[in-house]
XYZ file of C-alpha atoms in Angstrom:
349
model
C 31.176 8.178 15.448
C 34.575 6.303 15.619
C 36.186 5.095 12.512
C 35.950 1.554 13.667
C 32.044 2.243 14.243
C 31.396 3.623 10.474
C 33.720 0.965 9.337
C 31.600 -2.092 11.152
C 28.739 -0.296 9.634
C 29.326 -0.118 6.289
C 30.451 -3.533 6.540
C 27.193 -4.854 7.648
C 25.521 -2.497 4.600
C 27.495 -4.582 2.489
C 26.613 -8.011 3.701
C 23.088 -7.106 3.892
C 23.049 -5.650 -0.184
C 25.262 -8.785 -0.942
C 22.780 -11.203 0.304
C 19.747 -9.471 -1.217
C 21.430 -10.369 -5.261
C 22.840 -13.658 -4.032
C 21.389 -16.284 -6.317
C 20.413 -17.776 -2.974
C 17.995 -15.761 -2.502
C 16.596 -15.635 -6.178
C 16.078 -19.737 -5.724
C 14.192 -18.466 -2.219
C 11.832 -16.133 -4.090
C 11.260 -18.745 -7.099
C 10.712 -21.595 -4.647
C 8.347 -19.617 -2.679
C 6.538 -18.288 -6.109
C 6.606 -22.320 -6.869
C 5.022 -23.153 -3.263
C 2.407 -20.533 -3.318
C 1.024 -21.810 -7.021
C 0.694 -25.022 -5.622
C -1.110 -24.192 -2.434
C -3.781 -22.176 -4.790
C -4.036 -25.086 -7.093
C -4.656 -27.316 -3.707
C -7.153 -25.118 -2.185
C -9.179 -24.657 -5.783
C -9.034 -28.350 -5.547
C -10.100 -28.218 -1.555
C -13.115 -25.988 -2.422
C -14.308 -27.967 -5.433
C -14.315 -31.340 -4.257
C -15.219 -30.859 -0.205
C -16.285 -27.526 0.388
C -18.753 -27.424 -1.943
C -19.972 -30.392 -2.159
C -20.434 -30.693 1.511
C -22.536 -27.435 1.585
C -25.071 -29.142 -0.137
C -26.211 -25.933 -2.112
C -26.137 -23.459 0.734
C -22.766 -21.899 -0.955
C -22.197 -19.842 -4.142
C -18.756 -20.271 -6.003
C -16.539 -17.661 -5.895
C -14.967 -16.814 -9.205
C -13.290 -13.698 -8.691
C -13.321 -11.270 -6.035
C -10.648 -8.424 -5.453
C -10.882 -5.134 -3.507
C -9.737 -2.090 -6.133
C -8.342 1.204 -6.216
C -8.678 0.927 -2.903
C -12.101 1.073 -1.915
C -14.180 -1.020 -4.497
C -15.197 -4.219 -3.908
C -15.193 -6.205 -7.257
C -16.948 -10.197 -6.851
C -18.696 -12.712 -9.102
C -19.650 -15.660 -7.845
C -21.619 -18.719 -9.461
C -24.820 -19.876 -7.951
C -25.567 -23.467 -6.902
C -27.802 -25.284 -9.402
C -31.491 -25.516 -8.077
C -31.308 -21.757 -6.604
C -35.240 -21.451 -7.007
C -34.970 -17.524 -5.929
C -32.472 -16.530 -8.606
C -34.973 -18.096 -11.311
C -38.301 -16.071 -10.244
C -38.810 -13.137 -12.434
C -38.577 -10.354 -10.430
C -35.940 -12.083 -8.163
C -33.560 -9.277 -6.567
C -29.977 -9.999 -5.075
C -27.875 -8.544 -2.415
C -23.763 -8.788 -1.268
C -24.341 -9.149 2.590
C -21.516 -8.047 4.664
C -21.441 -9.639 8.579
C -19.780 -8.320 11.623
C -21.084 -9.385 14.662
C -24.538 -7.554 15.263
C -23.858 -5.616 12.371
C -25.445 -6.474 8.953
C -24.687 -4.220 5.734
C -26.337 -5.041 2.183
C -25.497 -3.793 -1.246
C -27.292 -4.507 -4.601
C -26.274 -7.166 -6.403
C -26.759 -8.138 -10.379
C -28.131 -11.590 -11.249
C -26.622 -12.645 -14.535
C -27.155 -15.880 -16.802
C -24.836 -17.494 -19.360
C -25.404 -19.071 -22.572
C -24.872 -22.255 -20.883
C -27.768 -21.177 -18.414
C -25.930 -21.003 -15.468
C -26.988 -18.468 -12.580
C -24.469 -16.027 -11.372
C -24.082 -12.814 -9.459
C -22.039 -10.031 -9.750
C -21.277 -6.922 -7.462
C -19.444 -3.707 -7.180
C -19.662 -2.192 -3.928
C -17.964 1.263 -2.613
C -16.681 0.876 0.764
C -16.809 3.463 3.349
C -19.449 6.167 4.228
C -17.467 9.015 3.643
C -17.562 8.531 -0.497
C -20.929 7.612 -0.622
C -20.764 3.224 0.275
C -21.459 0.778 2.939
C -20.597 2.486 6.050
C -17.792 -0.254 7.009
C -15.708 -0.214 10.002
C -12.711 -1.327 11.546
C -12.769 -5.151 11.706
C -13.505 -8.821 10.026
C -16.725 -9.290 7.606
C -18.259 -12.203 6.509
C -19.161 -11.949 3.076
C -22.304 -13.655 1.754
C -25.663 -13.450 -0.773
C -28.807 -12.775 -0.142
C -31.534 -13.299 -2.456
C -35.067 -12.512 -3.211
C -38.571 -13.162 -4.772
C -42.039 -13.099 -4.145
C -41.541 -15.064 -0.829
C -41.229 -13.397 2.404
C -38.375 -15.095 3.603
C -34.831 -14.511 1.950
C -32.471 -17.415 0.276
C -28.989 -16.714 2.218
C -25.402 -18.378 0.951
C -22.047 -18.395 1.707
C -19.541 -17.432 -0.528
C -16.798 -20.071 -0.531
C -13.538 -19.450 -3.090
C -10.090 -18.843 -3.621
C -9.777 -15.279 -1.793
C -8.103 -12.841 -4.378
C -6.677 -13.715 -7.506
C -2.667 -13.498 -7.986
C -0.957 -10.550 -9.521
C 1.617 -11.287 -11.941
C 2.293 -8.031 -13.952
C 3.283 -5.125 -12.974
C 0.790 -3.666 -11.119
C -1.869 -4.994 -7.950
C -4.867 -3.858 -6.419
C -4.272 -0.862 -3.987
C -5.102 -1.969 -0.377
C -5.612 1.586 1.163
C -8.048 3.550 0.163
C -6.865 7.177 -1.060
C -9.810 8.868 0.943
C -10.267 7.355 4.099
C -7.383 5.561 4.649
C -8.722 2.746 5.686
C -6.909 -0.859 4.569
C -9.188 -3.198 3.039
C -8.093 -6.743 2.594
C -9.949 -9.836 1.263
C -8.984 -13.560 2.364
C -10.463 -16.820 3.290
C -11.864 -17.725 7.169
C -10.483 -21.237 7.639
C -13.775 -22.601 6.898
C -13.201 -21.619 3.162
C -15.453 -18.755 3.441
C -14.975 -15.439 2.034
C -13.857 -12.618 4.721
C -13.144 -8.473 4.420
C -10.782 -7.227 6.945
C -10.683 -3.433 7.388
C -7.716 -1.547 8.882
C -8.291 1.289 10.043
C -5.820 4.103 8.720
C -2.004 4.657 9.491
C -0.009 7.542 9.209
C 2.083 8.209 6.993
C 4.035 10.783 4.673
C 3.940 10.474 0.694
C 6.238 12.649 -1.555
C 3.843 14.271 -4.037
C 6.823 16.302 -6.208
C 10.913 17.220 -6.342
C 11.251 20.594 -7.044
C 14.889 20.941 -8.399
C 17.745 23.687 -8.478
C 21.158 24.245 -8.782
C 21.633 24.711 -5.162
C 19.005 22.385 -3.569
C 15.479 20.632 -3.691
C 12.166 21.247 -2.550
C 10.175 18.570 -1.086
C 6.276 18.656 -1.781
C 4.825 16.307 1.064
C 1.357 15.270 1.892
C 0.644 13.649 5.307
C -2.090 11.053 6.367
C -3.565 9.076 9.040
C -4.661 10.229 12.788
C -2.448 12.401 14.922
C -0.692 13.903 12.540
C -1.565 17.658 12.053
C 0.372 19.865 14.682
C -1.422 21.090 18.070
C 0.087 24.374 17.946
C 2.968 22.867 20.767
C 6.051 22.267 18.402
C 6.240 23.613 14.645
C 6.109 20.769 12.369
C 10.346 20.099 11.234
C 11.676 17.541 8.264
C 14.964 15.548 9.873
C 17.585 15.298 7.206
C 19.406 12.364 8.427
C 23.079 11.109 6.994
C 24.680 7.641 6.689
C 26.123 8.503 9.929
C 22.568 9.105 11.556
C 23.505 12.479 11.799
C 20.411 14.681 12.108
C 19.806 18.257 10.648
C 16.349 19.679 10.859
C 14.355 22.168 8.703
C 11.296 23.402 9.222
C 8.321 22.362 7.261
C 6.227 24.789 5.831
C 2.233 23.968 5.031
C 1.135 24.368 1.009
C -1.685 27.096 0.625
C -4.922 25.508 -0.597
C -4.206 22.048 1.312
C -4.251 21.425 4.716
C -2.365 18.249 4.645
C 0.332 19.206 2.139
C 3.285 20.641 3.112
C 6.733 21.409 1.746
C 10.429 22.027 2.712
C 13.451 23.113 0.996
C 16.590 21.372 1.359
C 19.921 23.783 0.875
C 21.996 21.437 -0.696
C 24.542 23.638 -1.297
C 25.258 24.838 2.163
C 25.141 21.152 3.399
C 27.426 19.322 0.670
C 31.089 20.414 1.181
C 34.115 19.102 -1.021
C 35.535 16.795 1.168
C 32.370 15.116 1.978
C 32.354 12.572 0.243
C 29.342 10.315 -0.936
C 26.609 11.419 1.301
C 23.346 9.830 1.425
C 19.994 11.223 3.281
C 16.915 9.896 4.016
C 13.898 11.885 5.984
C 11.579 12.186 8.183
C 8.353 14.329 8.997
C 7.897 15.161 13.125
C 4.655 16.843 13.576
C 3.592 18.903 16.385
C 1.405 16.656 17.863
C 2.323 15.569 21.227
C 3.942 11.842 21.136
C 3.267 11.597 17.441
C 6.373 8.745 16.038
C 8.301 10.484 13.290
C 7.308 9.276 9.756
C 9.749 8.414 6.675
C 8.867 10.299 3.465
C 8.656 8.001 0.588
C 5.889 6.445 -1.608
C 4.727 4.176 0.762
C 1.347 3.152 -1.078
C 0.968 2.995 -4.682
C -0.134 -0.630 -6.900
C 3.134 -1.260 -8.319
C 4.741 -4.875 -7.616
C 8.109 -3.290 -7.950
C 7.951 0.113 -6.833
C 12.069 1.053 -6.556
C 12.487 0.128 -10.011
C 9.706 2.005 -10.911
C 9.774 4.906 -9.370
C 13.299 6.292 -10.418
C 13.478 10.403 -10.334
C 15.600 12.550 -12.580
C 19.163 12.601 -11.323
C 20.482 16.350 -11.054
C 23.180 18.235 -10.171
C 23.801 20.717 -7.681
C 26.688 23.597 -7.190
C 27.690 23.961 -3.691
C 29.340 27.452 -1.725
C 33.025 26.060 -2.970
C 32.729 25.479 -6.404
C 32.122 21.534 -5.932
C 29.446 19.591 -8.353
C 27.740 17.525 -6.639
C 25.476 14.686 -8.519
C 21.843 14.168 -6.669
C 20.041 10.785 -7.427
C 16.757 10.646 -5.537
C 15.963 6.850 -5.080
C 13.261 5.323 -3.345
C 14.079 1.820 -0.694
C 12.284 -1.184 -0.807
C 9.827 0.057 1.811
C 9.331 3.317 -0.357
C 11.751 5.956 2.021
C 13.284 8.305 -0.589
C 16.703 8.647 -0.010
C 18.875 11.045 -1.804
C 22.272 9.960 -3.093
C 25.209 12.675 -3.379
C 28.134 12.379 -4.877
C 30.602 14.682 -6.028
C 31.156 14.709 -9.577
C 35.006 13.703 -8.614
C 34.039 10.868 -7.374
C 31.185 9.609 -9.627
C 33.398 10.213 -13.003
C 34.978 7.373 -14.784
């Protein structure tokens, strides 16, 4: 690359980390905090004065609903008053789940107040493979279904908010650790409560840095379809430099897990004197025939500020001419860990 080439594009680096702390952009994010409060306070008052009311009892109240860890769906939702079938003894209730053809149905708690309202509550696992509703890719319609000694079943929407706001430091994990899958709760423009379900993506999340005075060891595990090798290429982790400058190594699987792998990185033999600041970021190229390369970072995890978070030990490494060289593994806003090196000449004071 010619100097004028690195020079235009460190500029542009620059520009681009200069606008992200502009106070411009702080006003952005509070004014869009600002607008977002007020459309929730609109729609509560949407739902509340002409939703319901227009349903003319055929809708139960959503008061919270929120998909967790993942892969459990938490809901409570307030029954219209007059709901003859939630007052029977014996009366039985059910979370009904609606794609197309396709109906699903978990159990359901009824639950009174001191003030004698009627609510239900529900937890429901979602996906077949740990042992819930056997959901798929696609939109569901969420509603209730309840029972009592009548044949025919009392069925509601669910009209609310959609999911409540996070404001500390953590939110709800949208992918499920097992399968994969995304699950996502929102509002159908009718007001009516709605699951969409992703299926899974691939992807590459750092489980561990292994450190030493001449390197690191990356401990890797991948995820998603079309990932695991077909036996045509050997699996390889791109190093790639500031100067998208590529150096490969080859990525070796972790006994006991077939979807963990690791790779050693030889600092030392890459990091010379007159270097400089060097900063790499990687990638994971499986195998598998047309398979996209995918960054290694923390890509999913339920922390509303992951980079700040997620800071791992700086170190320091000893390269084949005597140089030290400072390693500060950092994470990007999309989660790609990076590794920042700097020789100890450069980063003193």
């Amino acid at each position: 690359m010619t100097a004028p080439r690195h020079a235009l594009r460190v500029i542009k680096k620059s520009a681009r980390i200069a606008l992200r702390r502009s106070p411009v952009m702080k006003v952005g994010a509070t004014v869009r905090r600002r607008a977002a409060s007020g459309l929730a306070s609109g729609r509560t008052t949407f739902v509340d004065s002409v939703l319901m009311p227009a349903s003319q009892g055929s809708a139960a109240r959503v008061q919270y609903a929120a998909v967790l860890d993942g892969h459990t769906l938490n809901l409570h939702a307030t029954l219209p008053a007059g709901t003859e079938a939630a007052d029977e003894a014996g009366a039985r209730a059910h979370l009904l789940l609606v794609n197309g053809d396709t109906r699903l149905r978990a159990e359901a708690r009824i639950e009174r107040d001191a003030a004698g309202r009627t609510s239900v509550a529900a937890t429901v696992l979602l996906g077949a493979e740990i042992g819930g509703l056997p959901v798929t890719a696609g939109r569901w319609t969420l509603g209730l279904e309840l029972r009592d000694e009548h044949p025919a079943p009392v069925r509601l929407r669910l009209l609310g908010d959609g999911p409540p706001p996070c404001t500390g430091p953590t939110r709800p994990l949208a992918t499920c650790p097992r399968t994969g899958r995304r699950h996502r709760l929102g509002l159908t423009p009718a007001g009516q409560l709605r699951l969409t379900v992703a299926p899974p993506q691939p992807r590459a999340e750092v489980l561990r840095i292994d450190r030493s005075f001449t390197g690191a060891r990356l401990l890797f595990a991948v995820y998603g379809p079309a990932t695991a090798g077909d036996g045509a290429a050997q699996p390889v982790v791109e190093l790639v430099d500031q100067h998208r400058q590529v150096r490969r190594r080859a990525a070796e699987p972790l006994p006991g897990d077939d979807g963990a792998w690791q790779v050693t990185l030889p600092l030392a033999k890459l990091l010379t004197a007159g270097s400089g600041r060097q900063t790499w970021s990687f990638r994971y190229v499986s195998g598998h025939r047309g398979a996209k390369p995918l960054e290694l970072g923390r890509h999913e995890n339920d922390l509303t500020a992951p980079r700040k978070v997620l800071t791992p030990p700086v170190f320091t490494v000893r390269t084949e001419d005597g140089t030290f060289v400072q390693v500060k593994p950092q994470y990007t806003r999309r989660g790609a860990l990076q590794l920042v090196c700097t020789p100890r000449a450069l980063g003193a004071p």
